[in-house]
Short mmCIF file of C-alpha atoms in Angstrom, two decimals:
data_model
loop_
_atom_site.label_atom_id
_atom_site.label_comp_id
_atom_site.label_asym_id
_atom_site.label_seq_id
_atom_site.Cartn_x
_atom_site.Cartn_y
_atom_site.Cartn_z
CA UNK A 1 69.67 -45.72 -2.68
CA UNK A 2 71.62 -49.03 -2.41
CA UNK A 3 69.61 -50.69 -5.13
CA UNK A 4 70.24 -47.72 -7.45
CA UNK A 5 73.97 -47.99 -6.92
CA UNK A 6 73.83 -51.76 -7.66
CA UNK A 7 71.96 -51.15 -10.97
CA UNK A 8 74.32 -48.30 -11.81
CA UNK A 9 77.20 -50.75 -11.36
CA UNK A 10 75.57 -53.30 -13.66
CA UNK A 11 74.93 -50.64 -16.37
CA UNK A 12 78.54 -49.49 -16.15
CA UNK A 13 79.70 -53.09 -16.33
CA UNK A 14 77.63 -53.66 -19.54
CA UNK A 15 79.13 -50.47 -20.85
CA UNK A 16 82.68 -51.60 -20.09
CA UNK A 17 82.15 -54.89 -21.95
CA UNK A 18 81.21 -53.01 -25.11
CA UNK A 19 83.95 -50.43 -24.56
CA UNK A 20 86.48 -53.22 -24.44
CA UNK A 21 85.34 -54.59 -27.76
CA UNK A 22 85.49 -51.09 -29.27
CA UNK A 23 89.01 -50.51 -27.94
CA UNK A 24 90.12 -53.79 -29.51
CA UNK A 25 88.57 -52.75 -32.84
CA UNK A 26 90.29 -49.36 -32.73
CA UNK A 27 93.57 -51.12 -31.98
CA UNK A 28 93.07 -53.65 -34.87
CA UNK A 29 92.32 -50.89 -37.31
CA UNK A 30 95.08 -48.59 -36.03
CA UNK A 31 92.64 -45.84 -35.25
CA UNK A 32 93.54 -43.19 -32.68
CA UNK A 33 90.21 -42.69 -30.78
CA UNK A 34 89.97 -39.53 -28.67
CA UNK A 35 87.03 -38.72 -26.33
CA UNK A 36 86.61 -34.98 -26.17
CA UNK A 37 84.92 -33.79 -22.98
CA UNK A 38 84.05 -30.36 -21.58
CA UNK A 39 81.37 -28.02 -20.31
CA UNK A 40 78.73 -26.83 -22.77
CA UNK A 41 80.20 -23.99 -24.85
CA UNK A 42 83.86 -24.43 -24.14
CA UNK A 43 84.61 -24.90 -27.85
CA UNK A 44 84.74 -28.67 -28.69
CA UNK A 45 83.01 -28.14 -32.00
CA UNK A 46 85.10 -25.05 -32.91
CA UNK A 47 88.23 -27.00 -32.16
CA UNK A 48 87.09 -29.84 -34.42
CA UNK A 49 86.01 -27.48 -37.23
CA UNK A 50 89.54 -25.98 -37.23
CA UNK A 51 91.19 -29.43 -36.94
CA UNK A 52 89.14 -30.93 -39.80
CA UNK A 53 90.01 -27.97 -42.02
CA UNK A 54 93.65 -28.12 -41.19
CA UNK A 55 94.31 -31.88 -41.26
CA UNK A 56 91.80 -33.30 -43.76
CA UNK A 57 94.37 -33.72 -46.44
CA UNK A 58 96.88 -35.32 -44.02
CA UNK A 59 94.72 -37.81 -42.15
CA UNK A 60 91.53 -39.81 -42.56
CA UNK A 61 89.24 -38.41 -39.85
CA UNK A 62 85.86 -39.30 -38.51
CA UNK A 63 83.77 -37.50 -35.85
CA UNK A 64 80.96 -38.91 -33.73
CA UNK A 65 79.22 -35.81 -32.33
CA UNK A 66 76.92 -36.33 -29.33
CA UNK A 67 74.29 -33.88 -28.23
CA UNK A 68 71.31 -34.06 -25.90
CA UNK A 69 69.25 -32.68 -28.77
CA UNK A 70 69.80 -31.21 -32.27
CA UNK A 71 72.37 -32.12 -34.91
CA UNK A 72 73.82 -28.59 -34.92
CA UNK A 73 77.36 -29.63 -34.14
CA UNK A 74 77.47 -32.38 -36.74
CA UNK A 75 76.11 -29.90 -39.31
CA UNK A 76 78.86 -27.38 -38.49
CA UNK A 77 81.47 -30.23 -38.90
CA UNK A 78 80.00 -31.42 -42.15
CA UNK A 79 80.41 -27.99 -43.63
CA UNK A 80 84.18 -28.34 -43.41
CA UNK A 81 83.97 -31.15 -45.96
CA UNK A 82 86.62 -32.82 -43.86
CA UNK A 83 85.71 -36.29 -42.77
CA UNK A 84 83.00 -38.83 -41.89
CA UNK A 85 80.59 -37.15 -39.51
CA UNK A 86 77.93 -38.98 -37.52
CA UNK A 87 75.58 -37.43 -35.01
CA UNK A 88 74.24 -39.05 -31.88
CA UNK A 89 71.20 -37.36 -30.29
CA UNK A 90 71.05 -38.77 -26.72
CA UNK A 91 67.47 -37.53 -26.27
CA UNK A 92 67.91 -36.42 -22.66
CA UNK A 93 70.89 -38.56 -21.58
CA UNK A 94 73.69 -36.58 -20.12
CA UNK A 95 76.59 -38.54 -21.69
CA UNK A 96 77.45 -40.88 -24.51
CA UNK A 97 77.88 -44.52 -23.66
CA UNK A 98 79.64 -47.40 -25.45
CA UNK A 99 76.36 -48.82 -26.87
CA UNK A 100 75.58 -45.57 -28.59
CA UNK A 101 79.03 -45.54 -29.94
CA UNK A 102 78.78 -49.10 -31.22
CA UNK A 103 75.62 -48.12 -33.10
CA UNK A 104 77.10 -45.00 -34.58
CA UNK A 105 80.25 -46.83 -35.71
CA UNK A 106 78.30 -49.17 -37.94
CA UNK A 107 78.11 -46.24 -40.39
CA UNK A 108 81.80 -45.39 -40.25
CA UNK A 109 84.46 -47.12 -42.21
CA UNK A 110 87.25 -47.50 -39.69
CA UNK A 111 89.71 -48.79 -42.34
CA UNK A 112 89.60 -45.36 -43.98
CA UNK A 113 90.53 -43.34 -40.93
CA UNK A 114 93.53 -42.53 -38.74
CA UNK A 115 91.73 -40.40 -36.09
CA UNK A 116 88.31 -40.78 -34.55
CA UNK A 117 87.09 -37.84 -32.54
CA UNK A 118 84.25 -38.49 -30.15
CA UNK A 119 82.66 -35.18 -29.28
CA UNK A 120 80.86 -35.97 -26.00
CA UNK A 121 77.79 -34.24 -24.50
CA UNK A 122 78.80 -30.89 -22.92
CA UNK A 123 78.98 -31.97 -19.27
CA UNK A 124 81.91 -31.97 -16.87
CA UNK A 125 80.51 -34.71 -14.62
CA UNK A 126 78.69 -37.69 -16.08
CA UNK A 127 80.75 -38.44 -19.22
CA UNK A 128 83.76 -39.15 -17.06
CA UNK A 129 82.17 -42.42 -15.78
CA UNK A 130 81.52 -43.96 -19.26
CA UNK A 131 84.34 -45.61 -21.14
CA UNK A 132 83.73 -45.37 -24.88
CA UNK A 133 86.78 -47.51 -25.82
CA UNK A 134 88.86 -44.45 -26.47
CA UNK A 135 92.57 -44.32 -26.25
CA UNK A 136 92.51 -41.09 -24.29
CA UNK A 137 90.14 -38.43 -22.98
CA UNK A 138 90.99 -34.82 -23.96
CA UNK A 139 89.37 -32.28 -21.62
CA UNK A 140 88.73 -28.75 -23.01
CA UNK A 141 88.31 -25.81 -20.67
CA UNK A 142 87.85 -22.23 -21.68
CA UNK A 143 89.25 -19.12 -19.97
CA UNK A 144 85.69 -17.80 -19.53
CA UNK A 145 84.83 -20.73 -17.22
CA UNK A 146 87.23 -19.99 -14.25
CA UNK A 147 90.59 -21.59 -13.31
CA UNK A 148 89.05 -23.56 -10.41
CA UNK A 149 87.25 -26.09 -12.57
CA UNK A 150 89.85 -28.92 -12.18
CA UNK A 151 89.28 -28.84 -8.43
CA UNK A 152 85.51 -28.63 -8.71
CA UNK A 153 85.16 -31.42 -11.27
CA UNK A 154 88.23 -33.57 -10.44
CA UNK A 155 86.91 -36.87 -11.96
CA UNK A 156 87.01 -35.53 -15.48
CA UNK A 157 90.54 -34.03 -15.16
CA UNK A 158 91.87 -37.12 -13.40
CA UNK A 159 90.73 -39.38 -16.28
CA UNK A 160 92.04 -37.13 -19.03
CA UNK A 161 95.48 -37.26 -20.77
CA UNK A 162 95.50 -33.79 -22.29
CA UNK A 163 93.89 -30.50 -21.15
CA UNK A 164 93.31 -27.92 -23.80
CA UNK A 165 92.66 -24.40 -22.56
CA UNK A 166 90.61 -22.61 -25.26
CA UNK A 167 89.68 -18.93 -25.69
CA UNK A 168 93.12 -17.66 -24.56
CA UNK A 169 92.43 -14.54 -26.67
CA UNK A 170 89.77 -13.60 -24.08
CA UNK A 171 92.05 -14.14 -21.02
CA UNK A 172 92.52 -10.40 -20.31
CA UNK A 173 88.76 -10.04 -19.81
CA UNK A 174 88.48 -13.05 -17.47
CA UNK A 175 89.68 -13.66 -13.95
CA UNK A 176 91.63 -16.70 -15.21
CA UNK A 177 95.27 -17.50 -14.40
CA UNK A 178 97.02 -20.06 -16.69
CA UNK A 179 99.53 -21.04 -14.02
CA UNK A 180 96.75 -21.51 -11.43
CA UNK A 181 94.58 -23.66 -13.69
CA UNK A 182 97.61 -25.79 -14.44
CA UNK A 183 98.61 -26.24 -10.79
CA UNK A 184 94.95 -27.02 -9.93
CA UNK A 185 94.84 -29.62 -12.68
CA UNK A 186 98.22 -31.18 -11.59
CA UNK A 187 96.81 -31.57 -8.12
CA UNK A 188 94.26 -34.07 -9.35
CA UNK A 189 96.38 -35.56 -12.20
CA UNK A 190 100.12 -35.13 -12.31
CA UNK A 191 100.62 -36.74 -15.72
CA UNK A 192 98.25 -34.41 -17.56
CA UNK A 193 99.64 -32.58 -20.62
CA UNK A 194 98.63 -29.00 -21.47
CA UNK A 195 98.04 -27.05 -24.63
CA UNK A 196 96.66 -23.44 -24.75
CA UNK A 197 94.70 -22.37 -27.88
CA UNK A 198 92.33 -19.85 -29.31
CA UNK A 199 90.01 -21.41 -31.88
CA UNK A 200 88.97 -17.88 -32.86
CA UNK A 201 92.47 -16.47 -33.63
CA UNK A 202 94.19 -19.79 -34.38
CA UNK A 203 96.77 -19.21 -31.71
CA UNK A 204 98.34 -22.44 -30.38
CA UNK A 205 96.50 -24.73 -32.74
CA UNK A 206 99.76 -25.89 -34.33
CA UNK A 207 100.76 -27.33 -30.98
CA UNK A 208 97.55 -29.33 -30.96
CA UNK A 209 98.06 -30.57 -34.55
CA UNK A 210 101.64 -31.59 -33.65
CA UNK A 211 100.34 -33.43 -30.61
CA UNK A 212 97.86 -35.35 -32.86
CA UNK A 213 100.67 -36.16 -35.38
CA UNK A 214 102.81 -37.55 -32.52
CA UNK A 215 99.92 -39.67 -31.26
CA UNK A 216 99.11 -41.09 -34.72
CA UNK A 217 102.79 -41.86 -35.38
CA UNK A 218 103.24 -43.53 -32.01
CA UNK A 219 100.13 -45.67 -32.66
CA UNK A 220 101.44 -46.84 -36.05
CA UNK A 221 104.89 -47.50 -34.56
CA UNK A 222 103.36 -49.68 -31.84
CA UNK A 223 101.51 -51.63 -34.50
CA UNK A 224 104.72 -52.12 -36.48
CA UNK A 225 106.60 -53.30 -33.45
CA UNK A 226 103.96 -55.84 -32.71
CA UNK A 227 103.95 -57.19 -36.31
CA UNK A 228 107.75 -57.13 -36.57
CA UNK B 1 68.31 -50.95 -19.45
CA UNK B 2 64.68 -51.36 -18.36
CA UNK B 3 65.50 -52.19 -14.81
CA UNK B 4 67.58 -49.11 -14.69
CA UNK B 5 64.78 -46.91 -15.83
CA UNK B 6 62.49 -48.46 -13.24
CA UNK B 7 64.95 -47.73 -10.41
CA UNK B 8 65.47 -44.25 -11.78
CA UNK B 9 61.73 -43.66 -11.55
CA UNK B 10 61.66 -44.91 -7.96
CA UNK B 11 64.52 -42.60 -7.02
CA UNK B 12 62.82 -39.67 -8.62
CA UNK B 13 59.59 -40.50 -6.91
CA UNK B 14 61.36 -40.58 -3.49
CA UNK B 15 62.88 -37.22 -4.46
CA UNK B 16 59.49 -35.88 -5.35
CA UNK B 17 58.07 -36.77 -2.00
CA UNK B 18 60.75 -34.88 -0.12
CA UNK B 19 60.60 -31.98 -2.58
CA UNK B 20 56.86 -31.69 -1.92
CA UNK B 21 57.49 -31.42 1.83
CA UNK B 22 60.18 -28.75 1.23
CA UNK B 23 57.81 -26.78 -1.04
CA UNK B 24 55.17 -26.79 1.71
CA UNK B 25 57.75 -25.67 4.28
CA UNK B 26 58.92 -22.79 2.00
CA UNK B 27 55.29 -21.76 1.53
CA UNK B 28 54.58 -21.90 5.27
CA UNK B 29 57.63 -19.76 6.06
CA UNK B 30 56.97 -17.36 3.09
CA UNK B 31 60.39 -18.10 1.63
CA UNK B 32 61.02 -17.54 -2.06
CA UNK B 33 63.18 -20.54 -3.08
CA UNK B 34 65.01 -20.26 -6.38
CA UNK B 35 67.00 -23.09 -7.97
CA UNK B 36 69.85 -21.55 -10.04
CA UNK B 37 71.05 -23.85 -12.86
CA UNK B 38 73.69 -23.41 -15.56
CA UNK B 39 76.76 -24.80 -17.23
CA UNK B 40 80.01 -24.74 -15.17
CA UNK B 41 81.51 -21.23 -15.19
CA UNK B 42 78.49 -19.29 -16.50
CA UNK B 43 78.50 -17.09 -13.42
CA UNK B 44 76.03 -18.39 -10.82
CA UNK B 45 78.42 -17.59 -7.96
CA UNK B 46 79.38 -14.21 -9.33
CA UNK B 47 75.64 -13.33 -9.65
CA UNK B 48 75.06 -14.42 -6.02
CA UNK B 49 78.05 -12.47 -4.73
CA UNK B 50 76.71 -9.38 -6.38
CA UNK B 51 73.18 -10.07 -5.18
CA UNK B 52 74.14 -10.71 -1.55
CA UNK B 53 76.19 -7.55 -1.50
CA UNK B 54 73.34 -5.44 -3.00
CA UNK B 55 70.38 -6.87 -1.12
CA UNK B 56 71.77 -8.07 2.26
CA UNK B 57 70.31 -5.03 4.01
CA UNK B 58 66.93 -5.37 2.32
CA UNK B 59 66.19 -9.09 2.60
CA UNK B 60 67.07 -12.06 4.73
CA UNK B 61 68.95 -14.36 2.37
CA UNK B 62 70.27 -17.87 2.57
CA UNK B 63 72.29 -19.84 -0.08
CA UNK B 64 72.77 -23.53 -0.39
CA UNK B 65 75.74 -23.92 -2.71
CA UNK B 66 76.22 -27.33 -4.45
CA UNK B 67 79.48 -28.52 -5.93
CA UNK B 68 80.80 -31.90 -6.97
CA UNK B 69 83.87 -31.14 -4.85
CA UNK B 70 85.33 -28.14 -2.89
CA UNK B 71 83.56 -25.45 -0.93
CA UNK B 72 85.09 -22.67 -3.05
CA UNK B 73 81.73 -21.20 -4.05
CA UNK B 74 80.45 -21.16 -0.49
CA UNK B 75 83.64 -19.53 0.64
CA UNK B 76 83.33 -16.73 -1.98
CA UNK B 77 79.74 -16.16 -0.82
CA UNK B 78 80.64 -16.10 2.82
CA UNK B 79 83.17 -13.24 2.15
CA UNK B 80 80.19 -10.95 1.22
CA UNK B 81 79.07 -11.23 4.84
CA UNK B 82 75.55 -11.28 3.37
CA UNK B 83 73.51 -14.22 4.54
CA UNK B 84 73.36 -17.78 5.81
CA UNK B 85 75.63 -19.84 3.51
CA UNK B 86 75.65 -23.66 3.41
CA UNK B 87 77.76 -25.92 1.16
CA UNK B 88 76.87 -29.28 -0.24
CA UNK B 89 79.64 -31.34 -1.72
CA UNK B 90 77.88 -33.94 -3.84
CA UNK B 91 81.08 -36.11 -3.99
CA UNK B 92 80.73 -37.13 -7.63
CA UNK B 93 76.95 -36.71 -8.06
CA UNK B 94 76.03 -34.44 -11.03
CA UNK B 95 73.11 -32.65 -9.41
CA UNK B 96 71.58 -31.70 -6.11
CA UNK B 97 68.57 -33.74 -4.92
CA UNK B 98 65.80 -33.03 -2.42
CA UNK B 99 67.38 -35.27 0.26
CA UNK B 100 70.59 -33.33 0.18
CA UNK B 101 68.54 -30.15 0.46
CA UNK B 102 66.57 -31.46 3.36
CA UNK B 103 69.85 -32.20 5.19
CA UNK B 104 71.38 -28.78 4.40
CA UNK B 105 68.22 -26.93 5.50
CA UNK B 106 68.49 -28.30 9.02
CA UNK B 107 71.23 -25.76 9.52
CA UNK B 108 69.25 -22.80 8.09
CA UNK B 109 66.73 -20.74 10.03
CA UNK B 110 63.95 -20.34 7.45
CA UNK B 111 62.08 -17.89 9.61
CA UNK B 112 64.85 -15.41 9.25
CA UNK B 113 64.89 -15.36 5.47
CA UNK B 114 62.94 -14.04 2.51
CA UNK B 115 64.95 -15.62 -0.27
CA UNK B 116 66.64 -18.99 -0.52
CA UNK B 117 69.00 -19.33 -3.44
CA UNK B 118 69.98 -22.85 -4.38
CA UNK B 119 73.12 -22.88 -6.46
CA UNK B 120 72.94 -26.23 -8.21
CA UNK B 121 75.92 -28.20 -9.63
CA UNK B 122 77.19 -26.67 -12.94
CA UNK B 123 75.48 -29.02 -15.41
CA UNK B 124 72.85 -28.17 -18.09
CA UNK B 125 71.35 -31.67 -18.14
CA UNK B 126 70.90 -33.70 -14.90
CA UNK B 127 69.75 -30.99 -12.49
CA UNK B 128 66.68 -30.41 -14.61
CA UNK B 129 65.21 -33.77 -13.53
CA UNK B 130 65.43 -33.16 -9.76
CA UNK B 131 62.77 -31.10 -8.06
CA UNK B 132 64.23 -29.39 -4.95
CA UNK B 133 60.93 -27.92 -3.76
CA UNK B 134 61.87 -24.61 -5.34
CA UNK B 135 59.29 -22.07 -6.53
CA UNK B 136 61.19 -21.59 -9.83
CA UNK B 137 64.28 -22.53 -11.69
CA UNK B 138 66.45 -19.68 -12.95
CA UNK B 139 68.74 -20.72 -15.76
CA UNK B 140 71.94 -18.73 -16.33
CA UNK B 141 73.66 -18.76 -19.68
CA UNK B 142 76.76 -16.72 -20.63
CA UNK B 143 77.54 -15.09 -24.00
CA UNK B 144 80.71 -17.11 -24.20
CA UNK B 145 78.74 -20.35 -24.36
CA UNK B 146 76.93 -19.93 -27.62
CA UNK B 147 73.38 -18.92 -28.48
CA UNK B 148 72.26 -22.46 -29.44
CA UNK B 149 72.27 -23.83 -25.86
CA UNK B 150 68.45 -23.63 -25.37
CA UNK B 151 67.98 -25.91 -28.39
CA UNK B 152 70.76 -28.32 -27.38
CA UNK B 153 69.69 -28.59 -23.71
CA UNK B 154 65.93 -28.05 -24.04
CA UNK B 155 64.84 -29.74 -20.73
CA UNK B 156 66.56 -27.19 -18.64
CA UNK B 157 65.13 -24.17 -20.44
CA UNK B 158 61.69 -25.72 -20.58
CA UNK B 159 61.62 -26.13 -16.80
CA UNK B 160 62.98 -22.62 -16.01
CA UNK B 161 60.92 -19.42 -15.43
CA UNK B 162 63.66 -16.93 -15.99
CA UNK B 163 66.76 -16.95 -18.23
CA UNK B 164 69.61 -14.70 -17.19
CA UNK B 165 72.18 -13.99 -19.93
CA UNK B 166 75.47 -13.13 -18.20
CA UNK B 167 78.71 -11.71 -19.49
CA UNK B 168 77.07 -9.27 -21.98
CA UNK B 169 80.15 -7.14 -21.62
CA UNK B 170 82.00 -9.85 -23.68
CA UNK B 171 79.38 -10.18 -26.45
CA UNK B 172 81.43 -8.31 -29.05
CA UNK B 173 84.12 -11.03 -28.78
CA UNK B 174 81.64 -13.91 -29.01
CA UNK B 175 79.53 -15.16 -31.87
CA UNK B 176 76.41 -14.72 -29.72
CA UNK B 177 73.23 -13.06 -30.84
CA UNK B 178 70.86 -11.88 -28.12
CA UNK B 179 67.82 -11.98 -30.41
CA UNK B 180 68.71 -15.46 -31.58
CA UNK B 181 69.22 -16.99 -28.07
CA UNK B 182 65.85 -15.51 -27.04
CA UNK B 183 64.06 -16.95 -30.04
CA UNK B 184 65.79 -20.33 -29.48
CA UNK B 185 64.63 -20.28 -25.84
CA UNK B 186 61.03 -19.31 -26.73
CA UNK B 187 60.93 -22.26 -29.08
CA UNK B 188 61.20 -24.61 -26.08
CA UNK B 189 59.41 -22.39 -23.53
CA UNK B 190 57.22 -19.55 -24.53
CA UNK B 191 56.58 -18.27 -21.01
CA UNK B 192 60.27 -17.72 -20.22
CA UNK B 193 61.28 -14.28 -18.97
CA UNK B 194 64.67 -12.72 -19.88
CA UNK B 195 67.24 -10.47 -18.15
CA UNK B 196 70.67 -9.59 -19.57
CA UNK B 197 73.46 -8.81 -17.13
CA UNK B 198 77.17 -8.45 -16.69
CA UNK B 199 78.26 -9.48 -13.24
CA UNK B 200 81.73 -8.00 -14.00
CA UNK B 201 80.47 -4.42 -15.01
CA UNK B 202 77.17 -4.51 -13.04
CA UNK B 203 75.15 -3.80 -16.21
CA UNK B 204 71.55 -5.03 -15.92
CA UNK B 205 71.80 -6.24 -12.34
CA UNK B 206 69.16 -3.66 -11.18
CA UNK B 207 66.63 -5.42 -13.43
CA UNK B 208 67.45 -8.77 -11.66
CA UNK B 209 67.09 -7.12 -8.21
CA UNK B 210 63.76 -5.58 -9.32
CA UNK B 211 62.61 -9.04 -10.53
CA UNK B 212 63.51 -10.49 -7.09
CA UNK B 213 61.67 -7.64 -5.28
CA UNK B 214 58.61 -8.30 -7.39
CA UNK B 215 58.70 -12.10 -6.57
CA UNK B 216 59.11 -11.52 -2.85
CA UNK B 217 56.30 -8.99 -2.82
CA UNK B 218 54.01 -11.26 -4.76
CA UNK B 219 54.80 -14.13 -2.32
CA UNK B 220 53.84 -12.04 0.65
CA UNK B 221 50.71 -10.76 -1.08
CA UNK B 222 49.58 -14.37 -1.74
CA UNK B 223 50.02 -15.21 1.91
CA UNK B 224 48.10 -12.12 3.03
CA UNK B 225 45.30 -13.02 0.67
CA UNK B 226 45.11 -16.45 2.14
CA UNK B 227 45.04 -15.28 5.74
CA UNK B 228 42.61 -12.43 4.95
#
């Protein structure tokens, strides 16, 4: 197994080099890049559909949507008419990597956008190891998945900056405790922020939009400070 | 990336050798070994808790429960008082492999059991590539995850023999169509069997228990034919 670990390290190191270039490019173009990670079916695409519809007049937005197979998510996003949407089919790979991102970004005009959402493959393990040059990871968990997930998949929650709990309209039907999931998450990452939403009813989405506005504003302020 | 693929193949080939030995051992001991795979939070543990409680008097049962971190699942299973329960913490790995299984099985008396459930790490991608010597894979999907999952994660559904749709008590609140998920699944695997259940209300679980009884009976019949 030792040789495998060595090769894995080399691949990650190649990935990190490209991710570093991407991060610099996002900084130069003042683009807020967010890497959205979650289990399959927790609602990443639903969240983005709502977000594109709500904020398309306010911000320039692009989405790179990764899936093992199909372009279903990208198609749903395109129907909002709300941004530049690119699909990556990983063809079996369990995560996006920086090289896939670099390729997808060729077709996106970064000068036209304020926010780049990267919708990663639905997987709570592997995507946590691959830096895509993003500013932050946002982990989405849904009330139907159980409040123990931060303890069971600590790597993902440790590397994320914001945790969005989706499907709070279904919480009564699930054995899911909002306080417990938060305390479990804090155990692995005590600087994590939290927002609770329902993409179905719209509850809480304003908090998410405000969080995005704050991040975009802070990014532009940083750039102004640097140039001033 | 070529060297990585080569090493990956070598690792899989090592895995397959051990899996072959395990498969032979399960056959010799007349043990029905089922590899349960799904997204995080789709209900593998809930299904096993119900199954252990219902069938512990009828069959000898063992469970090997895999998790990235924590022994939470194994603990929930032990509370049923229904079988030999062993936990594997993969410590970051996104799947169980045959070597981990071999190690866990040292502590299980296969002569005492009829059914071995392997509860894999919650992940719809990577566990599909690792043979654990099981007789079949059983893929669990929940109505809260969306009916497009068989198309988005085809490898897992192609390699499974039975698809259990869990949380059917929540179907009214989800945009999930039972006919559609079935036709999507058949597209990638036309010999897949289907059972719909709710681990919360108990609906449909009898069909799952009957399916298990049929598999155990068929396994014993095969052995009798061979010795006869």
